[in-house]
Coordinates of C-alpha atoms in Angstrom, one line a residue:
M233 CA -0.1 0.0 0.1
L234 CA 2.8 2.4 0.8
F235 CA 4.4 1.7 -2.4
L236 CA 1.4 2.3 -4.4
I237 CA 0.7 5.6 -2.7
S238 CA 4.3 6.7 -3.0
F239 CA 4.3 5.8 -6.7
F240 CA 1.0 7.5 -7.3
F241 CA 2.2 10.6 -5.4
A242 CA 5.6 10.7 -7.3
A243 CA 3.7 10.4 -10.6
G244 CA 1.4 13.5 -9.6
I245 CA 4.4 15.6 -8.7
Y246 CA 6.2 14.7 -11.9
S247 CA 2.9 15.5 -13.9
I248 CA 2.8 18.9 -12.2
Y249 CA 6.3 19.6 -13.0
C250 CA 5.6 18.6 -16.7
G251 CA 2.6 21.0 -16.9
Y252 CA 4.6 23.8 -15.2
R253 CA 7.5 23.5 -17.8
F254 CA 5.1 23.5 -20.6
T255 CA 3.2 26.4 -19.5
Q256 CA 6.3 28.3 -18.6
K257 CA 7.4 27.8 -22.1
Q258 CA 4.2 29.2 -23.6
L259 CA 4.3 32.2 -21.3
A260 CA 7.9 32.9 -22.3
T261 CA 6.8 32.9 -25.9
I262 CA 3.9 35.1 -25.2
D263 CA 6.1 37.6 -23.2
S264 CA 8.6 37.8 -26.1
L265 CA 5.8 38.6 -28.5
Q266 CA 4.6 41.3 -26.3
R267 CA 8.1 42.8 -25.6
G268 CA 8.8 42.7 -29.4
Y269 CA 5.6 44.4 -30.1
Q270 CA 6.3 47.2 -27.5
K271 CA 9.7 47.8 -28.8
K272 CA 8.4 48.1 -32.4
Y273 CA 5.6 50.3 -31.2
D274 CA 8.1 52.6 -29.5
E275 CA 10.1 52.7 -32.6
V276 CA 7.0 53.8 -34.7
V277 CA 6.1 56.5 -32.1
A278 CA 9.7 57.7 -32.4
G279 CA 9.2 58.3 -36.0
F280 CA 6.7 61.0 -35.4
S281 CA 9.5 63.0 -33.8
A282 CA 12.5 62.0 -35.9
D283 CA 15.2 64.3 -36.7
T284 CA 14.4 65.6 -40.2
T285 CA 17.9 67.1 -40.7
T286 CA 19.3 63.5 -41.5
E287 CA 18.2 61.3 -44.3
E288 CA 17.3 58.5 -41.9
G289 CA 15.4 60.7 -39.7
K290 CA 13.5 62.3 -42.6
S291 CA 12.6 58.8 -44.1
L292 CA 11.3 57.7 -40.7
F293 CA 9.3 61.0 -40.3
N294 CA 7.7 60.5 -43.8
Q295 CA 6.8 56.8 -43.0
A296 CA 5.4 57.7 -39.6
G297 CA 1.7 57.1 -39.6
I298 CA 1.4 55.3 -43.0
P299 CA -1.1 52.5 -42.3
A300 CA 0.8 49.9 -44.6
V301 CA 4.1 50.6 -43.0
I302 CA 2.8 50.4 -39.4
E303 CA 1.2 47.2 -40.3
Y304 CA 4.3 45.8 -41.8
K305 CA 6.7 46.8 -39.2
N306 CA 4.6 46.2 -36.1
P307 CA 1.7 43.8 -36.7
L308 CA -0.8 43.0 -34.0
Y309 CA -1.0 39.7 -32.2
A310 CA -4.1 37.8 -30.9
I311 CA -3.1 35.8 -28.0
H312 CA -4.8 32.9 -26.3
K313 CA -3.2 33.1 -22.8
P314 CA -3.1 30.0 -20.6
H315 CA -5.7 29.9 -18.0
A316 CA -4.8 29.7 -14.3
I317 CA -4.8 26.0 -13.9
S318 CA -4.2 25.2 -17.7
M319 CA -0.9 23.5 -16.6
L320 CA -2.9 20.7 -14.8
S321 CA -4.9 19.7 -17.9
I322 CA -3.0 20.9 -21.0
G323 CA -5.6 19.4 -23.3
Q324 CA -5.5 21.0 -26.8
R325 CA -2.9 23.6 -26.1
D326 CA 0.1 21.4 -27.3
L327 CA -1.7 21.2 -30.8
A328 CA -3.8 24.4 -31.3
P329 CA -2.0 27.7 -31.8
Y330 CA -2.2 30.2 -29.0
Y331 CA -1.2 33.2 -30.9
D332 CA -1.9 34.6 -34.5
I333 CA -0.7 37.6 -36.4
I334 CA -3.4 40.1 -37.4
T335 CA -3.0 41.6 -40.9
R336 CA -5.3 43.2 -43.4
K337 CA -4.8 39.9 -45.4
R338 CA -7.4 37.7 -43.5
N339 CA -6.0 34.4 -44.7
F340 CA -7.8 32.5 -41.6
M341 CA -5.0 29.8 -41.7
Q342 CA -4.5 29.5 -38.0
G343 CA -1.6 27.2 -37.1
A344 CA 0.9 28.7 -39.4
T345 CA 2.5 30.5 -36.5
A346 CA 2.6 27.4 -34.2
E347 CA 6.0 26.0 -33.3
I348 CA 7.3 22.8 -34.8
S349 CA 6.7 20.0 -32.4
N350 CA 7.8 16.3 -32.1
P351 CA 4.9 14.2 -33.6
E352 CA 5.8 11.3 -31.3
V353 CA 5.2 13.5 -28.4
L354 CA 1.9 14.8 -29.8
A355 CA 0.6 11.3 -30.4
S356 CA 1.4 10.1 -27.0
G357 CA 0.0 13.1 -25.2
N358 CA 1.1 15.2 -22.2
F359 CA 1.7 13.7 -18.9
D360 CA -0.3 16.3 -16.8
L361 CA -2.2 15.9 -13.7
A362 CA -5.6 15.3 -15.5
Y363 CA -4.0 12.3 -17.1
V364 CA -2.9 11.1 -13.6
I365 CA -6.4 11.5 -12.3
I366 CA -8.2 10.0 -15.1
Y367 CA -6.0 6.9 -15.8
L368 CA -3.9 6.3 -12.6
L369 CA -6.2 7.2 -9.8
P370 CA -8.8 4.4 -10.8
L371 CA -5.9 2.0 -10.8
L372 CA -4.8 3.0 -7.3
A373 CA -8.4 2.7 -6.0
I374 CA -8.6 -0.8 -7.6
A375 CA -5.4 -1.9 -6.2
L376 CA -6.3 -0.8 -2.8
T377 CA -9.9 -2.2 -2.6
Y378 CA -10.3 -5.1 -4.9
N379 CA -9.9 -7.7 -2.1
T380 CA -11.6 -5.8 0.7
L381 CA -14.2 -8.5 1.2
S382 CA -12.7 -11.5 -0.5
K383 CA -9.6 -11.3 1.4
E384 CA -11.5 -11.7 4.8
K385 CA -13.4 -14.7 3.3
E386 CA -10.1 -16.3 1.8
Q387 CA -8.3 -16.0 5.2
Q388 CA -11.6 -17.0 7.0
T389 CA -11.5 -14.0 9.3
D390 CA -14.9 -13.1 8.2
K391 CA -16.6 -15.6 10.5
L392 CA -14.4 -14.2 13.4
L393 CA -15.5 -10.7 12.7
S394 CA -19.1 -11.8 12.7
L395 CA -18.8 -13.5 16.1
Q396 CA -17.8 -10.0 17.6
G397 CA -21.4 -8.8 16.7
G398 CA -22.7 -6.1 14.4
Y399 CA -23.4 -6.4 10.7
F400 CA -20.4 -7.6 8.7
G401 CA -21.4 -5.5 5.7
K402 CA -20.8 -2.4 7.8
I403 CA -17.2 -3.3 8.4
I404 CA -16.5 -3.7 4.7
T405 CA -18.4 -0.3 4.1
Y406 CA -16.1 1.2 6.6
K407 CA -13.0 -0.2 5.1
L408 CA -14.1 1.1 1.6
A409 CA -14.8 4.6 3.1
F410 CA -11.5 4.7 4.6
R411 CA -9.8 3.8 1.4
F412 CA -11.9 6.5 -0.5
M413 CA -10.7 9.1 1.8
L414 CA -7.3 7.9 1.7
T415 CA -7.3 8.0 -2.2
G416 CA -9.1 11.2 -2.3
I417 CA -6.7 13.0 0.1
M418 CA -4.1 12.0 -2.4
A419 CA -5.9 13.6 -5.4
W420 CA -6.9 16.6 -3.4
L421 CA -3.5 17.1 -2.0
L422 CA -1.8 16.8 -5.4
S423 CA -4.4 19.2 -6.8
I424 CA -3.6 21.9 -4.0
I425 CA 0.1 21.5 -4.8
G426 CA -0.8 22.1 -8.5
F427 CA -2.8 25.3 -7.7
A428 CA 0.1 26.6 -5.7
V429 CA 2.6 25.8 -8.4
A430 CA 0.4 27.3 -11.0
A431 CA -0.1 30.5 -9.0
L432 CA 3.5 31.1 -9.5
L433 CA 2.8 31.7 -13.1
I434 CA -0.7 32.9 -13.3
S435 CA -3.1 34.5 -10.9
F436 CA -5.1 31.9 -8.9
D437 CA -8.8 31.4 -9.9
P438 CA -10.8 30.1 -6.9
S439 CA -14.0 29.2 -8.8
A440 CA -11.9 27.0 -11.3
A441 CA -10.2 25.4 -8.2
I442 CA -13.4 24.5 -6.7
L443 CA -15.0 23.1 -9.9
W444 CA -11.7 21.1 -10.2
M445 CA -12.0 19.6 -6.8
L446 CA -15.6 18.8 -7.2
G447 CA -14.9 17.1 -10.5
I448 CA -12.3 14.8 -9.3
S449 CA -14.3 13.9 -6.1
A450 CA -17.2 13.0 -8.5
Y451 CA -14.9 10.8 -10.7
L452 CA -13.4 9.0 -7.8
F453 CA -16.8 8.3 -6.1
F454 CA -18.0 7.0 -9.4
W455 CA -15.1 4.4 -9.4
F456 CA -15.6 3.5 -5.8
A457 CA -19.3 2.9 -6.6
L458 CA -18.1 0.5 -9.4
I459 CA -15.7 -1.2 -6.8
F460 CA -18.5 -1.6 -4.4
F461 CA -20.7 -3.3 -6.9
I462 CA -18.2 -5.7 -7.9
I463 CA -17.4 -6.4 -4.4
R464 CA -20.9 -7.2 -3.6
L465 CA -21.0 -9.8 -6.2
N466 CA -19.0 -11.8 -3.5
Q467 CA -16.4 -13.2 -5.9
S468 CA -12.8 -14.1 -5.2
S469 CA -10.0 -11.7 -5.1
V470 CA -8.7 -12.8 -8.6
H471 CA -12.2 -12.4 -10.0
N472 CA -12.6 -9.0 -8.4
A473 CA -9.3 -7.8 -9.9
L474 CA -10.1 -9.1 -13.4
Y475 CA -13.6 -7.6 -13.5
L476 CA -12.4 -4.2 -12.2
F477 CA -9.4 -4.1 -14.6
G478 CA -11.7 -5.0 -17.4
L479 CA -14.0 -2.1 -16.5
W480 CA -10.9 0.2 -16.4
S481 CA -9.7 -1.0 -19.8
F482 CA -13.3 -0.6 -21.2
F483 CA -13.9 3.0 -19.9
L484 CA -10.4 4.1 -20.5
L485 CA -9.3 2.4 -23.6
L486 CA -11.9 0.5 -25.5
L487 CA -15.0 2.8 -25.3
P488 CA -13.1 6.0 -26.1
A489 CA -11.6 4.3 -29.2
L490 CA -14.9 3.1 -30.4
C491 CA -16.5 6.6 -29.7
N492 CA -13.8 8.4 -31.6
A493 CA -14.0 6.0 -34.6
I494 CA -17.7 6.5 -34.9
V495 CA -17.3 10.4 -34.7
R496 CA -14.5 10.3 -37.3
L497 CA -16.6 8.0 -39.5
Y498 CA -19.7 10.2 -39.4
H499 CA -18.0 13.6 -39.2
P500 CA -14.7 13.5 -41.1
I501 CA -12.6 16.5 -41.2
P502 CA -11.2 17.5 -44.6
L503 CA -7.4 18.2 -44.9
K504 CA -6.5 21.8 -44.2
T505 CA -4.5 21.8 -47.3
D506 CA -7.9 22.4 -49.1
A507 CA -8.3 25.7 -47.3
A508 CA -4.7 26.6 -48.2
L509 CA -5.4 25.8 -51.8
A510 CA -8.7 27.8 -51.7
L511 CA -6.6 30.8 -50.2
R512 CA -4.1 30.7 -53.1
E513 CA -6.7 30.3 -55.9
N514 CA -8.8 33.1 -54.5
S515 CA -5.8 35.3 -54.0
E516 CA -4.8 34.8 -57.8
A517 CA -8.3 35.1 -59.0
V518 CA -9.1 38.4 -57.1
W519 CA -5.9 39.9 -58.1
A520 CA -6.4 39.0 -61.8
L521 CA -9.9 40.8 -62.0
P522 CA -10.2 43.8 -64.1
R523 CA -9.4 46.9 -62.0
K524 CA -12.7 48.6 -62.7
L525 CA -14.7 45.4 -61.9
L526 CA -12.7 45.1 -58.6
I527 CA -13.2 48.8 -57.7
D528 CA -16.9 48.7 -58.6
T529 CA -17.4 45.5 -56.4
F530 CA -15.7 47.2 -53.5
Y531 CA -18.0 50.2 -53.5
L532 CA -20.8 47.9 -53.9
N533 CA -19.9 46.0 -50.8
N534 CA -18.8 49.1 -48.9
P535 CA -21.4 51.9 -49.8
K536 CA -20.0 54.2 -47.0
Y537 CA -16.8 54.8 -49.1
R538 CA -18.7 55.8 -52.3
H539 CA -18.2 59.5 -51.7
L540 CA -14.4 59.1 -52.0
R541 CA -14.5 57.5 -55.3
L542 CA -12.1 58.9 -57.8
P543 CA -11.0 58.3 -61.5
T544 CA -7.5 57.3 -60.2
D545 CA -8.8 54.4 -58.1
T546 CA -7.9 52.0 -60.9
S547 CA -4.3 53.0 -61.4
E548 CA -1.7 50.3 -60.9
N549 CA -0.5 51.4 -57.3
S550 CA -3.7 52.8 -56.0
N551 CA -4.4 52.4 -52.4
K552 CA -8.0 51.8 -53.0
R553 CA -7.2 49.0 -55.5
F554 CA -5.2 47.1 -52.7
A555 CA -8.0 47.8 -50.4
A556 CA -10.4 46.6 -52.7
Y557 CA -8.3 43.2 -53.3
Y558 CA -8.1 42.5 -49.5
D559 CA -11.8 43.3 -49.0
L560 CA -13.0 40.9 -51.7
L561 CA -10.3 38.4 -50.8
G562 CA -11.4 38.3 -47.3
R563 CA -15.1 38.0 -48.2
R564 CA -14.4 35.0 -50.2
M565 CA -12.1 33.3 -47.8
T566 CA -14.7 33.9 -45.0
R567 CA -17.0 31.7 -47.0
S568 CA -14.5 29.1 -47.5
I569 CA -13.3 28.9 -43.9
E570 CA -16.8 28.9 -42.5
N571 CA -17.4 25.9 -44.7
Y572 CA -14.2 24.3 -43.4
N573 CA -14.8 25.1 -39.7
Q574 CA -18.3 23.6 -39.6
Y575 CA -16.5 20.1 -39.7
P576 CA -14.4 20.3 -36.7
E577 CA -17.3 21.9 -34.9
K578 CA -19.6 19.1 -35.8
Q579 CA -17.2 16.6 -34.7
N580 CA -16.5 18.2 -31.4
T581 CA -20.4 18.4 -30.7
A582 CA -20.6 14.7 -31.6
A583 CA -17.9 13.8 -29.3
I584 CA -19.1 15.8 -26.3
S585 CA -22.6 14.1 -26.9
L586 CA -21.0 10.5 -26.7
S587 CA -19.0 11.5 -23.8
W588 CA -22.1 11.2 -21.7
L589 CA -22.0 7.4 -22.3
N590 CA -18.3 7.2 -20.7
P591 CA -17.7 8.8 -17.3
A592 CA -13.9 8.8 -18.0
S593 CA -14.3 10.7 -21.4
K594 CA -16.8 13.1 -19.7
M595 CA -14.2 13.8 -17.0
Q596 CA -11.6 14.6 -19.6
Y597 CA -13.9 17.1 -21.2
M598 CA -14.8 18.5 -17.8
L599 CA -11.1 18.9 -16.7
N600 CA -10.3 20.6 -20.1
G601 CA -13.2 22.8 -19.8
I602 CA -12.3 24.0 -16.3
A603 CA -8.7 24.9 -17.6
E604 CA -10.0 26.2 -20.9
T605 CA -7.9 24.0 -22.9
G606 CA -10.5 21.9 -24.8
L607 CA -11.2 21.9 -28.5
K608 CA -14.3 24.0 -27.9
D609 CA -12.1 26.8 -26.4
Y610 CA -9.9 26.7 -29.2
L611 CA -12.8 27.0 -31.8
S612 CA -14.1 29.9 -29.8
Y613 CA -10.8 31.5 -29.8
Q614 CA -10.5 30.9 -33.6
D615 CA -13.8 32.5 -34.2
Q616 CA -13.0 35.5 -32.1
V617 CA -9.7 36.0 -34.0
N618 CA -11.4 35.8 -37.3
A619 CA -14.1 38.6 -36.0
F620 CA -11.2 40.7 -34.8
Q621 CA -9.3 40.3 -38.0
K622 CA -12.3 41.8 -39.9
R623 CA -12.5 44.5 -37.4
W624 CA -8.9 45.3 -38.0
V625 CA -9.4 45.4 -41.8
D626 CA -12.2 47.8 -41.4
F627 CA -10.3 50.0 -39.0
M628 CA -7.2 50.1 -41.5
S629 CA -9.4 50.5 -44.6
D630 CA -10.8 53.8 -43.2
Y631 CA -7.3 55.3 -43.3
I632 CA -6.3 53.9 -46.6
I633 CA -9.4 54.7 -48.6
S634 CA -9.3 58.3 -47.2
D635 CA -5.7 58.5 -47.9
K636 CA -4.9 59.5 -44.4
K637 CA -2.2 58.8 -42.1
L638 CA -2.6 57.6 -38.5
S639 CA -1.9 60.3 -35.8
L640 CA -0.1 59.7 -32.8
N641 CA -3.3 59.5 -30.7
D642 CA -4.6 57.0 -33.3
L643 CA -1.8 54.8 -32.5
K644 CA -2.8 54.8 -28.8
T645 CA -6.3 53.7 -29.6
L646 CA -5.5 50.8 -32.0
P647 CA -7.9 47.8 -31.6
Q648 CA -6.7 45.3 -29.2
F649 CA -7.8 41.7 -29.0
K650 CA -9.4 40.5 -25.8
L651 CA -10.5 36.9 -25.5
K652 CA -14.1 36.5 -24.3
P653 CA -14.7 33.3 -22.2
L654 CA -17.2 30.7 -23.3
K655 CA -20.8 31.2 -22.2
N656 CA -22.3 28.9 -19.9
K657 CA -19.2 27.2 -19.2
N658 CA -19.4 26.6 -15.5
E659 CA -23.1 25.5 -15.9
D660 CA -21.9 22.8 -18.3
I661 CA -19.3 21.6 -15.9
L662 CA -21.7 21.4 -13.0
A663 CA -24.0 19.5 -15.2
G664 CA -21.3 17.0 -15.8
I665 CA -20.4 16.7 -12.1
T666 CA -24.0 16.2 -11.2
Y667 CA -24.2 13.4 -13.8
L668 CA -21.2 11.6 -12.3
F669 CA -22.7 11.7 -8.7
S670 CA -26.1 10.7 -10.0
L671 CA -24.5 7.8 -11.9
S672 CA -22.6 6.7 -8.9
F673 CA -25.7 6.7 -6.6
C674 CA -27.5 4.5 -9.1
I675 CA -24.7 2.0 -9.0
I676 CA -24.7 1.9 -5.2
F677 CA -28.4 1.6 -5.2
L678 CA -28.2 -1.4 -7.5
S679 CA -25.2 -2.8 -5.5
A680 CA -27.5 -2.7 -2.3
K681 CA -29.8 -5.4 -3.9
F682 CA -26.9 -7.9 -3.4
R683 CA -26.5 -9.2 0.2
I684 CA -23.1 -10.2 1.5
K685 CA -23.2 -13.7 2.8
N686 CA -21.0 -14.3 5.9

């Protein structure tokens, strides 16, 4: 027992360390991006007061405030910062990009800025605390409890205990309750350590911590309900161990693989190369349009700029021609990407629906939801990036179409990306926790139909 507890605790500490290092690396990247942006921003601001007595200063002064120059020298970043406890459940953060460059060319190809990762590591997943809780915690509970009743019968101490008076079943219940508390304390202690370590990197979130503790308690209670059911069948220790390990394999290996195969079969995701090909084809097709047709289309789609129309709009290097190009390309790519994005959204919706059949999968979605590292969180981030990109295009187009420069005050009021949390996130997580507790009580009620024979 001491060896098992020590191994589980060591695995939990190592998982916290792995999550800490992973999150620390992402935060370092984000900090580098922000410092680089601030440095370039200061250089752009300095251009407004450059020394015009020198050639270099004169060039910087003339370029100051030009929209295209500002966007080229110092593009904005949309950043998906780690949540307060994302290091405990990494989820999709190792696969999905957590920052994107915002330009007028709305290509929507998120992922192009992500770091190159080892595919072997991505295939095996991350060893985070969520993995320890979902996979190893049930094994620890099984190892500590599978022979709670059968050992007494095999050693024939059950008759001796019965002679002492009292109901023998109560003794078994107390032994299970003690092991539940022991296993729970291990999981709760590791979680508290994880919260403390995460607080070294990101501000602590009490509501997320409470949901996390409730979630792992519900999951542990489910497994002890299963163990109680198997024990009440009054089989030998070997049979109990085989049955429980079979249930562990079913819920954590077989059923997830089966559900994943069904989801992929009915909701396949097309290759992202199709979107990249659409971007290239649309880019070439829009640029090849006759200039007059391109300008006419732009003013048709943006009637607020019609009063600025000039005969020179169709010239080779007209700013309005470039603005019309990016506007039409963005509109065409919006349709293409909306068509592409419906596939992962449908797949994710189907996977979440099937997770109600498997408490282990439900637990994974819940922990990822609490840590904001699930696919649903990434899809929300992607949608918000695309919406912000359109807002940025509209903002810059006002200056380009009007042939104006940005002032120093305009630079201070540039649009900034702010990620909004998912709606009803906590309600969905609480519904999942209620589901686990309800399922566990149903199993316990069913187990009570079996009487232990002394």
